[in-house]
mmCIF file of C-alpha atoms and ligand atoms in Angstrom:
data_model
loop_
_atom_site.group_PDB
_atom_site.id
_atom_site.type_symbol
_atom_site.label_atom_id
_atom_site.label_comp_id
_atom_site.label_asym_id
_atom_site.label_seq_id
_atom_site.Cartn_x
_atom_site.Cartn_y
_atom_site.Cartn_z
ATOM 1 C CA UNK A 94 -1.469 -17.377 6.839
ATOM 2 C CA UNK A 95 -3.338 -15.037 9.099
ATOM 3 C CA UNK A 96 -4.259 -11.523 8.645
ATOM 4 C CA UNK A 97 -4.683 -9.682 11.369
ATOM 5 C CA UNK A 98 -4.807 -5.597 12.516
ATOM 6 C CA UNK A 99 -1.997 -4.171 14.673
ATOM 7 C CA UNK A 100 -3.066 -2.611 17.790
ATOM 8 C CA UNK A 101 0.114 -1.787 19.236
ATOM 9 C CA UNK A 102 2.012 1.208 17.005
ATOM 10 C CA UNK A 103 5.618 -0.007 18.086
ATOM 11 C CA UNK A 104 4.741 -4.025 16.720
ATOM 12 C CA UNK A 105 4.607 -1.836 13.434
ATOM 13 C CA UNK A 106 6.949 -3.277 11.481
ATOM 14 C CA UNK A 107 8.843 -0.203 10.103
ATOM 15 C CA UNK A 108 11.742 -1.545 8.033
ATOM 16 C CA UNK A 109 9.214 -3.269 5.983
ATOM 17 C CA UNK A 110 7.033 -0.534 5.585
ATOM 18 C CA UNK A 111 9.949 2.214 4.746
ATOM 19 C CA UNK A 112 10.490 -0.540 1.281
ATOM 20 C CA UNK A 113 7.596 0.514 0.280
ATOM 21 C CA UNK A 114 7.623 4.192 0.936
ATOM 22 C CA UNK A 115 11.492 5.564 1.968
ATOM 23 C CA UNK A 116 10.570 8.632 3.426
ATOM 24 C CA UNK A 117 9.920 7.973 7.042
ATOM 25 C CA UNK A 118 8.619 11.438 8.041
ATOM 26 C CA UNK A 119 5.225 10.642 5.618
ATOM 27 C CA UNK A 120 5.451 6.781 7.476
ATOM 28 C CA UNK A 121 5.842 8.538 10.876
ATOM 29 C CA UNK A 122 2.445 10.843 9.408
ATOM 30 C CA UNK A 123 0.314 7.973 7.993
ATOM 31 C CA UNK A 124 0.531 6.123 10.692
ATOM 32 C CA UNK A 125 -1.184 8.088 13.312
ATOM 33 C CA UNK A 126 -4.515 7.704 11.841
ATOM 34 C CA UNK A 127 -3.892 4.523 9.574
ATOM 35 C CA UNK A 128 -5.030 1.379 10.903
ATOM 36 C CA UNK A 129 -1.982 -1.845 10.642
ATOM 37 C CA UNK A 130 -2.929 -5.032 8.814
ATOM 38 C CA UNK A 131 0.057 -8.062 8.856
ATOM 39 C CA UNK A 132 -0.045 -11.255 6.913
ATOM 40 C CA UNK A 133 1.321 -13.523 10.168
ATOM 41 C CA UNK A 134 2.925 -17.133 9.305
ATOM 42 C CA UNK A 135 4.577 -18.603 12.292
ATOM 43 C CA UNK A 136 4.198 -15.873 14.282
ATOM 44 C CA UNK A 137 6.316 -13.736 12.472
ATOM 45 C CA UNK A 138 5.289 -10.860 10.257
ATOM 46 C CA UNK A 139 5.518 -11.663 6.349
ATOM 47 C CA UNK A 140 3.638 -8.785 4.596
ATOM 48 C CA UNK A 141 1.524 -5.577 5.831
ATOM 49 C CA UNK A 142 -0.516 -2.921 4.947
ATOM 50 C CA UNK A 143 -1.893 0.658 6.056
ATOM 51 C CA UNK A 144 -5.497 1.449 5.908
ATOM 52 C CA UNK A 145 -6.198 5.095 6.364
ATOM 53 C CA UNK A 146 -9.933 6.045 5.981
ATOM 54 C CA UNK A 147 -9.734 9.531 3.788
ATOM 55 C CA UNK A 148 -12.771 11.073 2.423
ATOM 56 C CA UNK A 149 -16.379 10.437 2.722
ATOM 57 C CA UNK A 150 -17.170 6.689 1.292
ATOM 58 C CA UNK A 151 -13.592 6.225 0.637
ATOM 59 C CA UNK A 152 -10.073 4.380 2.287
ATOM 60 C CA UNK A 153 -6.581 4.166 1.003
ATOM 61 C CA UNK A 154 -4.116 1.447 1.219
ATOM 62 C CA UNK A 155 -1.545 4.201 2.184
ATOM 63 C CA UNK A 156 1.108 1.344 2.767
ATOM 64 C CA UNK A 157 1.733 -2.261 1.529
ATOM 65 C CA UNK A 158 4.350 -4.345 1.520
ATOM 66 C CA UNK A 159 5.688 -8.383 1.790
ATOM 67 C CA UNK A 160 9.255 -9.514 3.054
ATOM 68 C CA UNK A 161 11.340 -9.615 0.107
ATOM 69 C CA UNK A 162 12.288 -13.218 0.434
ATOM 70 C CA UNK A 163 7.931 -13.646 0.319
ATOM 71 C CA UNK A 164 7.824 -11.643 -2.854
ATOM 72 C CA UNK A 165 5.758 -12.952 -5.524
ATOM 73 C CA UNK A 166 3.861 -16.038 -3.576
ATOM 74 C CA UNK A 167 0.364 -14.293 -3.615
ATOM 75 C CA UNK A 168 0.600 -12.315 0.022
ATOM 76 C CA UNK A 169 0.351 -9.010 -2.033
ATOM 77 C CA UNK A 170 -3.110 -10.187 -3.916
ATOM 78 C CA UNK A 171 -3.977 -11.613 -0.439
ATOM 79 C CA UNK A 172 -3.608 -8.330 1.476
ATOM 80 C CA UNK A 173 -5.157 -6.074 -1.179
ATOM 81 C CA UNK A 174 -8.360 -8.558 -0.835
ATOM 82 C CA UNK A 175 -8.020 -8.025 2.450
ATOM 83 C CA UNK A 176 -8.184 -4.517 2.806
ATOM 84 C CA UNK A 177 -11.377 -4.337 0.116
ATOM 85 C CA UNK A 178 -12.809 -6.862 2.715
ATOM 86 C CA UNK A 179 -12.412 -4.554 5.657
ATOM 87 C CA UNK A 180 -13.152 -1.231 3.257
ATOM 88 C CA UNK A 181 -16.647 -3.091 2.950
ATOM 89 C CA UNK A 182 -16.967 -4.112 6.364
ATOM 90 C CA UNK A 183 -16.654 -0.369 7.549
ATOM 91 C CA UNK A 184 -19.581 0.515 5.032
ATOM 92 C CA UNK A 185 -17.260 2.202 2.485
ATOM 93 C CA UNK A 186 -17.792 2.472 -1.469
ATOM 94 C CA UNK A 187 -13.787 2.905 -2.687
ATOM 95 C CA UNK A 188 -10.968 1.851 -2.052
ATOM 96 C CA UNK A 189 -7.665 3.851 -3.362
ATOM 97 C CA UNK A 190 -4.108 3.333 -3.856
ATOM 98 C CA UNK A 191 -1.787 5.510 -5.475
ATOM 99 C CA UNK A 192 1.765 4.586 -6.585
ATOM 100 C CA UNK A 193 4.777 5.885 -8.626
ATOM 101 C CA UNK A 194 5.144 6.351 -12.546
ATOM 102 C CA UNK A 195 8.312 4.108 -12.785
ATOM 103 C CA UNK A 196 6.225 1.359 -10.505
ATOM 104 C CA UNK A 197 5.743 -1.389 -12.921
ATOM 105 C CA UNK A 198 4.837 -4.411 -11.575
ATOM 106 C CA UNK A 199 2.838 -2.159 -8.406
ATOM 107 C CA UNK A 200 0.718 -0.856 -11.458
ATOM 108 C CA UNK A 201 0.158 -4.605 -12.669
ATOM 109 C CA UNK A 202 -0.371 -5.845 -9.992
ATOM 110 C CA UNK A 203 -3.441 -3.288 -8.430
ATOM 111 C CA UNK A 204 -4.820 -3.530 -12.219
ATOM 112 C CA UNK A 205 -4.744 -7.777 -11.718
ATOM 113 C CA UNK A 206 -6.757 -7.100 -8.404
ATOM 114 C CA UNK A 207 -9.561 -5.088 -10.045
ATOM 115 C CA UNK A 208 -7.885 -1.318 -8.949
ATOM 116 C CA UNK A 209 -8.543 0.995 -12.087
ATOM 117 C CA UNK A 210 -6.753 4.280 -12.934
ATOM 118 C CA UNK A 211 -8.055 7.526 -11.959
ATOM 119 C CA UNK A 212 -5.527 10.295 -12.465
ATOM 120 C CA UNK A 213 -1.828 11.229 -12.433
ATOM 121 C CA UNK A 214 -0.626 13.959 -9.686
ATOM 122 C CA UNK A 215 2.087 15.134 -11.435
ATOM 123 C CA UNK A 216 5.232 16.072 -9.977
ATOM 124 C CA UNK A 217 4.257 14.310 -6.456
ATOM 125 C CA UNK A 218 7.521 12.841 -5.721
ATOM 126 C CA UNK A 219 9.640 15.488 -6.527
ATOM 127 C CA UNK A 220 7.558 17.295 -4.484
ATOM 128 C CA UNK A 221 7.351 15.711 -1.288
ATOM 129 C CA UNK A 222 10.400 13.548 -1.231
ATOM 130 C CA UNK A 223 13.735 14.540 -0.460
ATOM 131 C CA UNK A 224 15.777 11.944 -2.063
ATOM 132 C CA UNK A 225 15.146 11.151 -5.974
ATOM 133 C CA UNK A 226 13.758 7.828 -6.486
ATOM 134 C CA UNK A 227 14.703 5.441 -9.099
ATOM 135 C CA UNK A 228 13.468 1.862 -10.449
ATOM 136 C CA UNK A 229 13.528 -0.381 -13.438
ATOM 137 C CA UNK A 230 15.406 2.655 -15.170
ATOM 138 C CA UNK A 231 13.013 5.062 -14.567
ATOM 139 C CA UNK A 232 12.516 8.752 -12.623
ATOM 140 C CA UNK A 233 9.833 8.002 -10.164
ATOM 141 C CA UNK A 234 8.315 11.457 -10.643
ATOM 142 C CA UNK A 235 4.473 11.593 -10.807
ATOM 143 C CA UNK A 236 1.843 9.895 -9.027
ATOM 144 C CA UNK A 237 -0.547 7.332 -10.321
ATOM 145 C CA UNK A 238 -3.854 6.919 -8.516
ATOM 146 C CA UNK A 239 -5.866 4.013 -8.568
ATOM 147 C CA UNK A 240 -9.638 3.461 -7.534
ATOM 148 C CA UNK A 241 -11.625 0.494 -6.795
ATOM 149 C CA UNK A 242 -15.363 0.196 -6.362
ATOM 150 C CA UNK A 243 -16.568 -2.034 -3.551
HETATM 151 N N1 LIG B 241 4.269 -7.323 -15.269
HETATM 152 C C1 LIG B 241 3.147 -8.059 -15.065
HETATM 153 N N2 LIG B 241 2.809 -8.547 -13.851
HETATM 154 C C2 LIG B 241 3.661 -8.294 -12.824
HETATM 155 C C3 LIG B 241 4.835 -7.553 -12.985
HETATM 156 C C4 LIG B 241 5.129 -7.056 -14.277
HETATM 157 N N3 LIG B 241 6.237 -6.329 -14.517
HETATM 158 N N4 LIG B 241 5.463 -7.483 -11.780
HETATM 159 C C5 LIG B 241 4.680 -8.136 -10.893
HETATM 160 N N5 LIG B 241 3.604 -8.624 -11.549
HETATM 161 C C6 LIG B 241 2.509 -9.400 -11.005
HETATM 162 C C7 LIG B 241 2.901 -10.825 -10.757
HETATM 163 O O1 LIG B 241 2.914 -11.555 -11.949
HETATM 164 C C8 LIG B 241 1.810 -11.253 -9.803
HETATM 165 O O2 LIG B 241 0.599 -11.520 -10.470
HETATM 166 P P1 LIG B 241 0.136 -13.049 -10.827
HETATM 167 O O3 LIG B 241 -0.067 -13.714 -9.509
HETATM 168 O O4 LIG B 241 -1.113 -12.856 -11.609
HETATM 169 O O5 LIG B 241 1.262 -13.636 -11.608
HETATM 170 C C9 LIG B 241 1.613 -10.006 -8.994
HETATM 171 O O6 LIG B 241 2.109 -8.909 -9.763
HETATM 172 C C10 LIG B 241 2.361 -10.060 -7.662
HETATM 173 O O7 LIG B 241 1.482 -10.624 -6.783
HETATM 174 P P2 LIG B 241 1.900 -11.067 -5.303
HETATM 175 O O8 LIG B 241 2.845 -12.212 -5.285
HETATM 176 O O9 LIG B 241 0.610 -11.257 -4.573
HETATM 177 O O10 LIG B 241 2.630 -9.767 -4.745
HETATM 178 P P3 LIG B 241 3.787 -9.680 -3.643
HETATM 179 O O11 LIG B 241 3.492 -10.604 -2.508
HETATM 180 O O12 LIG B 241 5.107 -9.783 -4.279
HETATM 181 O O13 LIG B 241 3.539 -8.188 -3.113
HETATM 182 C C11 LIG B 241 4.323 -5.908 -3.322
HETATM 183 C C12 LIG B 241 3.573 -7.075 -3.988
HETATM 184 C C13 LIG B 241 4.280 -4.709 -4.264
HETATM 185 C C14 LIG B 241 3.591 -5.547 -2.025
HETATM 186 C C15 LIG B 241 5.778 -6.376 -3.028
HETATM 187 O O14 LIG B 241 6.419 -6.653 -4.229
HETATM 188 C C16 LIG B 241 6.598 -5.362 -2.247
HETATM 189 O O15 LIG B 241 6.572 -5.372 -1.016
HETATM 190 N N6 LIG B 241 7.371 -4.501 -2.918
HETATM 191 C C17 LIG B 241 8.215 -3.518 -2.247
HETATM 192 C C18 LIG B 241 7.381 -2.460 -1.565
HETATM 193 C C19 LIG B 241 6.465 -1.736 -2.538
HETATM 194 O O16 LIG B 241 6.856 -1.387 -3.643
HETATM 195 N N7 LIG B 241 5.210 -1.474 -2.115
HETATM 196 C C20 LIG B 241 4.219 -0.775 -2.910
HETATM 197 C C21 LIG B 241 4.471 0.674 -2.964
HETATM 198 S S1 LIG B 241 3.292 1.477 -4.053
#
């Protein structure tokens, strides 16, 4: 499996990336200055993520997400190493990702990889999405961040 950066913003592969985030108004945003990362196997794209360089010494993985029929075969941990690879490569200290309260294997997952927690935006999603959100049970409500050093 390859990963390689999207130059081309309509090879995005927007169905996959509005699983991960359903609001496609704050896609449609992020991905004007985000950079496009895909996980390729037989030419077809399996997993991607958005890089978006934010403040001073620091980028976000705004975006990531695998096929759902790829879920849980390691492209996740792949394409979080890949974006601390590339977070290094452009000189940067920290890398960020921020997901919701009722996220549970998200927030395992970024704490297997290394991410830590940093703080708790409360309120986010009721905030800037128009739709409630709901998973394993639970009123996706607040925002968790998450930090990594590089
Ligand atoms: N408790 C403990 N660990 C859990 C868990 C839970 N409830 N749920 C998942 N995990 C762990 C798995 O055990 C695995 O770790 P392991 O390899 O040590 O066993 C890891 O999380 C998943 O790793 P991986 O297979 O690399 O992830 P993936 O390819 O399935 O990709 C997502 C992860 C989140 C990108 C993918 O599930 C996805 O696209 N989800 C829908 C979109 C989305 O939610 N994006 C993120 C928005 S914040």
């Amino acid at each position: 499996m390859k990963i390689q950066k999207l130059n081309n913003k309509d090879t995005y592969p927007m169905d996959l990336l509005l699983t991960a985030d359903p609001d496609p108004a704050m896609v449609a945003k992020y991905i004007t200055n985000g950079e496009c990362f895909a996980a390729m196997e037989e030419n077809r794209i399996r997993g991607v993520y958005i890089l978006v360089k934010t403040k001073p010494e620091t980028a976000e993985i705004v975006n990531i997400a695998v096929q759902s029929q790829y879920q849980g075969k390691g492209i996740g941990k792949r394409l979080l190493r890949d974006a601390e690879y590339r977070t290094k490569a452009m000189g940067l200290k920290r890398l960020e990702i921020g997901t919701g309260n009722s996220s549970i294997g998200q927030l395992a997952l970024y704490q297997k990889c290394g991410f830590r927690l940093d703080k708790i935006i409360h309120d986010f999603f009721l905030e800037h999405y128009s739709e409630p959100i709901f998973e394993n049970g639970i009123a996706c409500r607040d925002m968790i961040r998450l930090y990594k050093m590089m």
